Short mmCIF file of C-alpha atoms in Angstrom, two decimals:
data_model
loop_
_atom_site.label_atom_id
_atom_site.label_comp_id
_atom_site.label_asym_id
_atom_site.label_seq_id
_atom_site.Cartn_x
_atom_site.Cartn_y
_atom_site.Cartn_z
CA MET A 1 0.00 0.00 0.00
CA SER A 2 1.27 3.42 -0.94
CA ALA A 3 -0.33 5.48 1.86
CA THR A 4 -2.48 5.29 4.97
CA PRO A 5 -6.21 6.13 5.03
CA LEU A 6 -5.68 9.11 7.33
CA GLY A 7 -2.70 10.37 5.33
CA LEU A 8 -4.46 10.82 2.00
CA PRO A 9 -5.88 14.20 0.98
CA VAL A 10 -9.51 14.60 0.00
CA ASP A 11 -10.30 13.38 -3.52
CA GLN A 12 -10.05 16.51 -5.64
CA THR A 13 -12.34 15.36 -8.47
CA SER A 14 -15.34 14.90 -6.18
CA HIS A 15 -14.36 17.94 -4.11
CA ALA A 16 -14.50 20.15 -7.20
CA ARG A 17 -17.75 18.60 -8.42
CA LEU A 18 -19.50 19.28 -5.10
CA ALA A 19 -17.93 22.74 -4.71
CA ALA A 20 -19.60 23.75 -7.98
CA ASP A 21 -22.91 23.09 -6.21
CA GLY A 22 -21.99 25.07 -3.11
CA LEU A 23 -21.07 21.97 -1.07
CA THR A 24 -17.85 20.98 0.68
CA LEU A 25 -16.38 17.47 0.77
CA ALA A 26 -13.97 17.07 3.68
CA ARG A 27 -12.37 14.51 5.97
CA LEU A 28 -13.41 14.75 9.60
CA ASP A 29 -10.87 14.65 12.42
CA PRO A 30 -12.43 12.46 15.16
CA ALA A 31 -10.33 14.31 17.73
CA ASP A 32 -12.73 17.21 17.16
CA GLY A 33 -15.48 16.07 19.51
CA ALA A 34 -18.10 18.59 18.38
CA ALA A 35 -17.56 17.78 14.71
CA TYR A 36 -17.74 14.04 15.36
CA GLU A 37 -20.95 14.47 17.36
CA ALA A 38 -22.58 16.33 14.46
CA TRP A 39 -21.37 13.65 12.03
CA ILE A 40 -22.68 10.71 14.05
CA ARG A 41 -26.06 12.40 14.49
CA ALA A 42 -26.23 12.86 10.72
CA GLU A 43 -25.34 9.21 10.13
CA ASN A 44 -28.04 8.05 12.57
CA ARG A 45 -30.54 10.32 10.85
CA GLY A 46 -29.67 8.76 7.51
CA PHE A 47 -30.40 5.25 8.80
CA LEU A 48 -33.61 6.36 10.56
CA GLN A 49 -32.11 5.60 13.96
CA PRO A 50 -32.76 7.47 17.23
CA ASP A 51 -30.63 10.47 18.06
CA PRO A 52 -27.66 9.15 20.08
CA THR A 53 -26.91 10.35 23.60
CA PRO A 54 -23.61 12.10 24.39
CA GLU A 55 -22.49 8.94 26.22
CA VAL A 56 -23.13 6.78 23.15
CA ILE A 57 -21.29 9.22 20.90
CA GLU A 58 -18.22 9.38 23.13
CA HIS A 59 -18.17 5.59 23.57
CA ARG A 60 -18.37 5.02 19.83
CA ARG A 61 -15.59 7.52 19.19
CA GLY A 62 -13.34 5.30 21.29
CA TYR A 63 -13.54 2.55 18.67
CA LEU A 64 -12.11 4.66 15.86
CA GLY A 65 -8.63 3.74 14.69
CA ASP A 66 -7.56 4.40 11.11
CA ASP A 67 -11.15 4.81 9.98
CA ARG A 68 -11.45 7.53 7.35
CA ILE A 69 -14.54 9.62 8.14
CA MET A 70 -15.86 11.73 5.29
CA GLY A 71 -18.73 14.17 5.05
CA VAL A 72 -20.36 16.76 2.84
CA TRP A 73 -21.28 20.11 4.35
CA ASP A 74 -23.64 22.85 3.16
CA SER A 75 -22.63 26.27 4.50
CA SER A 76 -25.99 27.79 3.53
CA LEU A 77 -27.88 25.80 6.18
CA PRO A 78 -28.99 27.20 9.56
CA HIS A 79 -26.76 24.54 11.19
CA PRO A 80 -23.85 24.23 8.75
CA GLN A 81 -21.78 22.12 11.17
CA VAL A 82 -24.10 19.13 10.56
CA PRO A 83 -23.07 17.23 7.42
CA VAL A 84 -25.65 16.51 4.74
CA ALA A 85 -23.90 13.28 3.71
CA THR A 86 -21.58 10.78 5.37
CA THR A 87 -19.26 7.83 4.74
CA ILE A 88 -16.76 5.96 6.89
CA SER A 89 -14.19 3.53 5.49
CA TRP A 90 -11.25 1.38 6.58
CA ILE A 91 -9.01 -1.43 5.34
CA ALA A 92 -10.09 -4.99 6.15
CA ASP A 93 -8.96 -8.37 4.87
CA LEU A 94 -11.52 -10.28 2.79
CA THR A 95 -11.05 -14.06 2.69
CA LEU A 96 -11.10 -15.50 -0.84
CA PRO A 97 -11.41 -19.05 -2.24
CA GLY A 98 -8.37 -21.06 -1.25
CA GLY A 99 -7.95 -19.33 2.10
CA GLY A 100 -5.98 -16.33 0.91
CA ALA A 101 -7.11 -12.83 1.81
CA ALA A 102 -7.06 -9.49 -0.01
CA PRO A 103 -6.80 -6.12 1.75
CA THR A 104 -10.07 -4.45 0.84
CA TRP A 105 -11.60 -0.99 1.24
CA ALA A 106 -14.63 -1.47 3.50
CA ILE A 107 -17.19 1.30 2.98
CA SER A 108 -19.94 1.98 5.49
CA GLY A 109 -22.19 4.73 6.84
CA VAL A 110 -23.23 5.96 3.38
CA THR A 111 -26.04 8.48 3.92
CA VAL A 112 -27.44 11.56 2.20
CA ALA A 113 -29.91 13.87 3.95
CA PRO A 114 -33.42 13.78 2.45
CA THR A 115 -33.14 17.55 1.88
CA HIS A 116 -30.20 17.03 -0.48
CA ARG A 117 -31.27 14.10 -2.66
CA ARG A 118 -30.85 14.11 -6.46
CA ARG A 119 -27.84 16.43 -6.38
CA GLY A 120 -25.16 13.90 -7.26
CA ILE A 121 -23.82 13.73 -3.71
CA ALA A 122 -23.90 9.94 -3.40
CA ARG A 123 -22.11 9.59 -6.74
CA ALA A 124 -19.43 12.06 -5.71
CA LEU A 125 -18.94 10.30 -2.37
CA LEU A 126 -18.75 6.78 -3.76
CA GLU A 127 -16.51 7.63 -6.69
CA ALA A 128 -14.25 9.43 -4.22
CA GLU A 129 -14.15 6.28 -2.09
CA LEU A 130 -13.13 4.18 -5.09
CA ARG A 131 -10.40 6.60 -6.13
CA THR A 132 -9.18 6.66 -2.52
CA ALA A 133 -8.99 2.86 -2.50
CA VAL A 134 -6.97 2.92 -5.72
CA GLU A 135 -4.65 5.56 -4.24
CA LEU A 136 -4.13 3.25 -1.26
CA GLY A 137 -3.17 0.43 -3.61
CA LEU A 138 -6.15 -1.74 -2.66
CA PRO A 139 -7.47 -4.25 -5.23
CA LEU A 140 -11.08 -4.31 -4.04
CA ALA A 141 -13.82 -2.35 -2.34
CA MET A 142 -16.75 -3.87 -0.45
CA LEU A 143 -19.89 -2.97 1.47
CA THR A 144 -23.04 -4.46 2.94
CA VAL A 145 -25.97 -2.47 1.63
CA SER A 146 -29.25 -1.17 2.97
CA GLU A 147 -30.54 -0.37 -0.55
CA SER A 148 -29.71 -2.78 -3.35
CA THR A 149 -30.55 -0.40 -6.21
CA ILE A 150 -27.75 2.10 -5.61
CA TYR A 151 -24.39 0.41 -5.96
CA GLY A 152 -24.47 -1.45 -9.27
CA ARG A 153 -23.89 1.78 -11.19
CA PHE A 154 -20.52 2.09 -9.43
CA GLY A 155 -19.38 -1.42 -10.40
CA PHE A 156 -20.38 -3.19 -7.19
CA SER A 157 -22.23 -6.48 -7.42
CA PRO A 158 -23.55 -9.09 -4.95
CA SER A 159 -20.79 -11.63 -4.40
CA VAL A 160 -21.99 -13.27 -1.17
CA LEU A 161 -25.62 -14.25 -0.66
CA ALA A 162 -27.32 -15.24 2.60
CA ARG A 163 -30.38 -17.12 3.81
CA ASN A 164 -32.94 -16.12 6.41
CA LEU A 165 -34.40 -19.12 8.25
CA SER A 166 -37.62 -19.76 10.13
CA ILE A 167 -37.73 -23.10 11.95
CA ASP A 168 -40.74 -24.85 13.45
CA ARG A 169 -38.87 -26.16 16.47
CA ARG A 170 -41.44 -28.81 17.40
CA ARG A 171 -41.15 -30.47 13.99
CA ALA A 172 -37.36 -30.22 13.88
CA HIS A 173 -36.42 -33.34 15.86
CA TRP A 174 -32.67 -33.80 15.88
CA THR A 175 -31.35 -36.69 13.78
CA GLY A 176 -27.84 -35.37 13.18
CA PRO A 177 -24.54 -36.34 14.79
CA VAL A 178 -24.17 -36.45 18.56
CA ALA A 179 -21.42 -33.98 19.39
CA PRO A 180 -18.89 -35.25 21.95
CA GLY A 181 -18.29 -31.85 23.56
CA ARG A 182 -20.40 -29.70 25.88
CA VAL A 183 -22.39 -26.47 25.63
CA HIS A 184 -21.89 -23.89 28.40
CA LEU A 185 -23.85 -20.72 29.11
CA VAL A 186 -21.38 -17.85 29.39
CA SER A 187 -21.38 -14.07 29.83
CA ALA A 188 -20.81 -11.49 27.11
CA GLU A 189 -17.49 -10.54 28.70
CA GLN A 190 -16.34 -14.17 28.76
CA LEU A 191 -17.34 -14.70 25.13
CA ARG A 192 -15.58 -11.48 24.13
CA SER A 193 -12.35 -13.19 25.12
CA ASP A 194 -13.12 -16.81 24.18
CA GLY A 195 -15.13 -16.20 21.03
CA HIS A 196 -12.88 -14.06 18.88
CA PRO A 197 -10.26 -16.80 18.28
CA ILE A 198 -13.15 -18.97 17.01
CA VAL A 199 -14.24 -16.16 14.68
CA GLU A 200 -10.70 -16.01 13.32
CA ARG A 201 -10.53 -19.78 12.72
CA VAL A 202 -13.74 -19.63 10.71
CA ARG A 203 -12.74 -16.47 8.85
CA ALA A 204 -9.49 -17.98 7.63
CA ALA A 205 -11.31 -21.00 6.18
CA THR A 206 -14.38 -19.30 4.68
CA PRO A 207 -14.40 -17.12 1.57
CA GLY A 208 -16.47 -13.99 2.05
CA GLN A 209 -15.59 -13.51 5.70
CA VAL A 210 -14.26 -10.11 6.75
CA HIS A 211 -11.55 -9.61 9.35
CA TYR A 212 -12.29 -7.48 12.41
CA ALA A 213 -10.18 -7.09 15.53
CA ALA A 214 -11.10 -8.38 18.99
CA THR A 215 -11.38 -4.72 20.06
CA SER A 216 -13.58 -3.73 17.10
CA ILE A 217 -17.08 -2.34 17.41
CA LEU A 218 -18.07 -5.01 14.86
CA TRP A 219 -17.30 -7.66 17.50
CA ASP A 220 -18.63 -5.78 20.52
CA ARG A 221 -21.93 -5.06 18.74
CA GLN A 222 -22.57 -8.78 18.41
CA LEU A 223 -22.07 -9.09 22.16
CA GLY A 224 -24.26 -6.12 23.03
CA LEU A 225 -21.34 -4.36 24.73
CA PRO A 226 -21.41 -0.83 23.24
CA VAL A 227 -23.01 1.79 25.48
CA GLY A 228 -26.65 2.43 24.60
CA ASP A 229 -27.40 -0.97 23.06
CA ASP A 230 -31.01 -1.50 24.18
CA ASN A 231 -30.93 -5.10 22.99
CA ALA A 232 -28.00 -6.07 25.22
CA LYS A 233 -29.99 -7.07 28.30
CA ASN A 234 -31.91 -9.68 26.30
CA LEU A 235 -28.94 -11.47 24.77
CA ARG A 236 -27.91 -14.99 25.82
CA PHE A 237 -24.57 -16.60 25.06
CA ALA A 238 -23.74 -20.29 24.63
CA ARG A 239 -20.25 -21.66 23.97
CA TYR A 240 -19.45 -25.13 22.68
CA ASP A 241 -16.25 -26.74 23.99
CA ASP A 242 -14.92 -29.82 22.26
CA ALA A 243 -14.11 -33.05 24.09
CA ASP A 244 -10.77 -31.77 25.38
CA GLY A 245 -12.29 -28.51 26.62
CA THR A 246 -11.20 -26.22 23.78
CA PRO A 247 -13.82 -23.61 22.78
CA ALA A 248 -14.88 -24.37 19.20
CA GLY A 249 -18.14 -22.51 18.63
CA PHE A 250 -20.72 -20.17 20.09
CA ALA A 251 -24.27 -18.92 19.65
CA ILE A 252 -25.77 -15.53 20.54
CA TYR A 253 -29.54 -15.39 20.79
CA ARG A 254 -32.53 -13.86 22.55
CA PHE A 255 -36.13 -14.73 23.29
CA VAL A 256 -39.31 -12.93 22.23
CA GLU A 257 -42.33 -13.78 24.34
CA ASP A 258 -45.78 -14.50 22.93
CA PRO A 259 -48.06 -12.54 25.29
CA ALA A 260 -50.92 -14.97 24.67
CA ASP A 261 -49.00 -18.21 25.36
CA PHE A 262 -45.81 -18.55 27.39
CA THR A 263 -44.95 -21.82 25.64
CA GLN A 264 -44.77 -20.09 22.25
CA HIS A 265 -41.57 -18.07 22.58
CA GLU A 266 -39.58 -17.17 19.49
CA LEU A 267 -35.83 -17.75 19.74
CA ARG A 268 -34.03 -15.23 17.56
CA LEU A 269 -30.59 -16.49 16.68
CA GLN A 270 -28.31 -13.53 16.11
CA THR A 271 -25.02 -15.37 15.54
CA LEU A 272 -23.83 -18.96 15.37
CA VAL A 273 -20.15 -19.52 14.65
CA ALA A 274 -18.72 -23.04 14.55
CA ALA A 275 -15.10 -23.89 13.80
CA THR A 276 -15.79 -27.66 13.62
CA PRO A 277 -18.66 -29.91 12.50
CA ASP A 278 -19.06 -31.08 16.11
CA ALA A 279 -19.47 -27.49 17.32
CA TYR A 280 -22.07 -26.85 14.61
CA ALA A 281 -24.07 -29.94 15.55
CA GLY A 282 -23.76 -29.36 19.28
CA LEU A 283 -24.96 -25.76 19.14
CA TRP A 284 -27.87 -26.37 16.78
CA ARG A 285 -29.07 -29.34 18.82
CA PHE A 286 -28.87 -27.21 21.97
CA LEU A 287 -31.07 -24.53 20.36
CA LEU A 288 -33.56 -26.95 18.81
CA GLU A 289 -34.18 -28.72 22.12
CA MET A 290 -34.94 -25.51 24.02
CA ASP A 291 -38.14 -25.68 26.10
CA LEU A 292 -40.93 -23.09 25.79
CA VAL A 293 -39.85 -22.22 22.24
CA ALA A 294 -42.10 -22.68 19.21
CA THR A 295 -40.09 -20.94 16.49
CA ILE A 296 -36.45 -20.22 15.82
CA THR A 297 -35.59 -17.43 13.40
CA ALA A 298 -32.07 -16.96 12.09
CA ASP A 299 -31.14 -14.25 9.61
CA LEU A 300 -27.91 -13.94 7.67
CA ARG A 301 -27.09 -17.64 7.53
CA PRO A 302 -24.92 -19.33 4.87
CA VAL A 303 -26.57 -20.46 1.65
CA ASP A 304 -25.22 -24.00 2.15
CA GLU A 305 -26.52 -24.37 5.73
CA PRO A 306 -26.69 -28.17 6.37
CA LEU A 307 -29.26 -27.93 9.17
CA ARG A 308 -32.15 -29.30 7.10
CA TRP A 309 -30.24 -32.55 6.65
CA MET A 310 -29.86 -32.96 10.42
CA ILE A 311 -33.53 -32.95 11.45
CA ALA A 312 -36.44 -35.33 10.99
CA ASP A 313 -38.67 -32.97 8.99
CA PHE A 314 -36.93 -31.22 6.10
CA ARG A 315 -39.89 -28.83 5.78
CA ALA A 316 -39.58 -27.63 9.35
CA VAL A 317 -37.07 -25.12 7.99
CA ARG A 318 -38.32 -22.38 5.68
CA SER A 319 -35.80 -20.07 4.08
CA SER A 320 -35.51 -17.04 1.85
CA GLU A 321 -32.42 -15.82 0.01
CA THR A 322 -31.03 -12.31 -0.06
CA ASP A 323 -27.95 -10.45 -1.25
CA HIS A 324 -25.46 -9.49 1.44
CA LEU A 325 -21.83 -8.61 0.62
CA TRP A 326 -21.25 -6.48 -2.47
CA THR A 327 -17.74 -6.21 -3.88
CA ARG A 328 -16.07 -4.13 -6.56
CA ILE A 329 -12.83 -5.09 -8.30
CA LEU A 330 -10.46 -2.16 -8.83
CA ASP A 331 -7.22 -3.96 -9.73
CA VAL A 332 -7.89 -7.04 -11.88
CA LYS A 333 -4.40 -8.51 -11.62
CA ALA A 334 -4.10 -8.20 -7.83
CA SER A 335 -7.68 -9.33 -7.20
CA LEU A 336 -7.56 -12.45 -9.37
CA GLU A 337 -4.09 -13.47 -8.19
CA ALA A 338 -5.18 -13.26 -4.54
CA ARG A 339 -7.37 -16.39 -4.76
CA THR A 340 -6.92 -19.97 -5.95
CA TYR A 341 -8.92 -21.72 -8.66
CA ALA A 342 -10.68 -25.06 -9.02
CA ALA A 343 -9.22 -26.04 -12.40
CA PRO A 344 -6.00 -25.28 -14.28
CA GLY A 345 -6.01 -23.56 -17.64
CA ARG A 346 -5.87 -20.25 -19.44
CA ILE A 347 -8.74 -17.91 -20.14
CA VAL A 348 -8.75 -14.39 -21.57
CA LEU A 349 -11.25 -11.95 -20.06
CA ARG A 350 -12.29 -8.63 -21.57
CA VAL A 351 -13.66 -6.47 -18.76
CA GLU A 352 -16.01 -3.56 -19.32
CA ASP A 353 -15.79 -0.87 -16.62
CA PRO A 354 -17.49 2.51 -17.21
CA LEU A 355 -15.35 4.04 -14.43
CA ASP A 356 -12.22 2.58 -16.07
CA PHE A 357 -10.55 1.15 -12.96
CA ALA A 358 -10.68 -2.47 -14.18
CA ALA A 359 -11.25 -2.04 -17.91
CA GLY A 360 -9.05 -4.04 -20.24
CA THR A 361 -8.26 -7.49 -21.56
CA TRP A 362 -6.59 -9.88 -19.15
CA ALA A 363 -5.12 -13.38 -19.47
CA LEU A 364 -5.74 -15.55 -16.40
CA GLU A 365 -3.38 -18.55 -16.28
CA VAL A 366 -3.89 -21.12 -13.52
CA ASP A 367 -1.36 -23.84 -12.71
CA ASP A 368 -2.06 -27.35 -11.41
CA ALA A 369 -1.91 -26.12 -7.80
CA GLY A 370 -4.65 -23.55 -8.48
CA SER A 371 -2.38 -20.50 -8.29
CA ALA A 372 -2.93 -17.76 -10.85
CA THR A 373 -0.91 -15.33 -12.92
CA VAL A 374 -2.72 -12.43 -14.58
CA THR A 375 -1.32 -10.28 -17.38
CA ALA A 376 -2.71 -7.62 -19.68
CA THR A 377 -2.97 -9.00 -23.21
CA ALA A 378 -3.99 -8.14 -26.75
CA ASP A 379 -5.25 -11.70 -27.35
CA THR A 380 -8.79 -12.38 -28.50
CA PRO A 381 -11.01 -12.68 -25.41
CA ASP A 382 -12.65 -15.97 -24.47
CA VAL A 383 -15.16 -14.14 -22.27
CA ASP A 384 -16.60 -10.62 -22.35
CA LEU A 385 -18.03 -9.45 -19.03
CA THR A 386 -18.80 -6.41 -16.92
CA VAL A 387 -16.75 -5.50 -13.87
CA ASN A 388 -19.91 -6.22 -11.87
CA ALA A 389 -20.00 -9.80 -13.15
CA LEU A 390 -16.29 -10.33 -12.53
CA SER A 391 -16.70 -9.02 -8.98
CA SER A 392 -19.50 -11.53 -8.31
CA LEU A 393 -17.53 -14.41 -9.80
CA HIS A 394 -14.37 -13.52 -7.91
CA VAL A 395 -15.54 -14.59 -4.43
CA GLY A 396 -16.91 -17.89 -5.74
CA GLY A 397 -20.57 -17.63 -4.82
CA VAL A 398 -22.20 -16.85 -8.16
CA SER A 399 -21.98 -19.10 -11.22
CA ALA A 400 -20.99 -17.89 -14.66
CA ARG A 401 -24.05 -19.61 -16.14
CA VAL A 402 -26.34 -17.49 -13.98
CA LEU A 403 -24.53 -14.33 -15.03
CA GLU A 404 -24.65 -15.40 -18.68
CA ALA A 405 -28.41 -15.86 -18.41
CA ALA A 406 -28.62 -12.36 -16.92
CA GLY A 407 -26.73 -10.90 -19.89
CA ALA A 408 -23.72 -9.89 -17.78
CA LEU A 409 -21.21 -12.01 -19.73
CA THR A 410 -20.74 -13.97 -22.95
CA GLY A 411 -18.21 -16.53 -24.11
CA ASP A 412 -16.70 -19.74 -22.78
CA VAL A 413 -18.96 -20.10 -19.75
CA ALA A 414 -18.12 -23.75 -19.09
CA ARG A 415 -14.40 -23.03 -18.71
CA LEU A 416 -15.09 -19.91 -16.65
CA ASP A 417 -17.33 -21.84 -14.25
CA ALA A 418 -14.88 -24.72 -13.94
CA MET A 419 -12.08 -22.36 -12.94
CA PHE A 420 -13.93 -19.92 -10.66
CA ARG A 421 -16.19 -22.23 -8.66
CA SER A 422 -15.39 -22.55 -4.97
CA PRO A 423 -15.70 -25.83 -3.03
CA VAL A 424 -16.71 -23.75 0.00
CA ALA A 425 -19.69 -21.43 -0.46
CA PRO A 426 -18.75 -17.89 0.53
CA TYR A 427 -20.37 -16.49 3.64
CA THR A 428 -20.24 -13.08 5.33
CA SER A 429 -21.52 -13.34 8.90
CA ILE A 430 -21.68 -9.63 9.79
CA TRP A 431 -23.10 -6.31 8.70
CA PHE A 432 -20.75 -3.35 8.55
#
């Protein structure tokens, strides 16, 4: 990487574009408490969240490290210190097929005030984020999105899907393996220490997972630890230890009471992380055999969840699929060389990118070990595709045949699928 996020100046292209409309794009210094308070209130407003208390604001400021906080300000407003648009970004490793990881520009907190819509602010912000990532030498950008109609125009595309589950617990009799370890009820503080190494084991083995530190707000939010988390008092924590006592998985969940019938509670599973098949089986069996529970709901689960195959009634589990992680390739060579491939061979890709970051014709050569070399070439392409399609293919969760049917690529689809498929379905277990 050629620079640090906090060391880069503001993107001048977007700065000039917004200045022509009387707006100012600037980087916020989180050491300026008043400015950060105004920024966080604007971000909460954008996501329709309650206005945060001073205690919540100060606590959240303590999590900031090298996060790059950007905003757009309108000096003509009665309160010009409050930004009319926000973003926050940082560098995080994204696990790719084969277990390698690519440093990736994680973008979050993208909001525009309803008073300033349709003025090109979101475009200026997002294009600035992409140029910043390129300046940092990062091959990819990523985000989890609240609105799925916005980001495709900037080259992002869904690369990791997820399933939302609803389980009729009384029909879901356990028929799966009997795990040899034990499940223990633990505190949030205990799991904060014991659970993060499990998260890291799973992240390293699962494409689509995003690295976050043990001190990150992304971890503490799962545990209900940040100040002002109204959900925290309802959370329960279960840890699975394998037969020799080593923690190997955990579940975080809460109960929702049915006011008409105390035996009809809903168990809402927030997180289940298992580093071994035994931990997976042990935790799910523990949840499915919970008394006074009629329904278990679990959002943001992997698309290849094996639970249905471990219970007596396959139809006790209902599921729906949704997009989750969106990625955007910026450097084709670095992105494609960061992962391994399922089949050896050579394929030439012509990439269309309206923003020009990834445009060009590229030869991907994969050896017998699955390692890749990518070079720019003048050879005739075997496949023509958009940068959106390449971004979806890259993480291994979307097939080339599906993208061909959608009109996003043409050419030698069979060879493309054979090379890019992943034996492990990608999964992103968090929002950011």
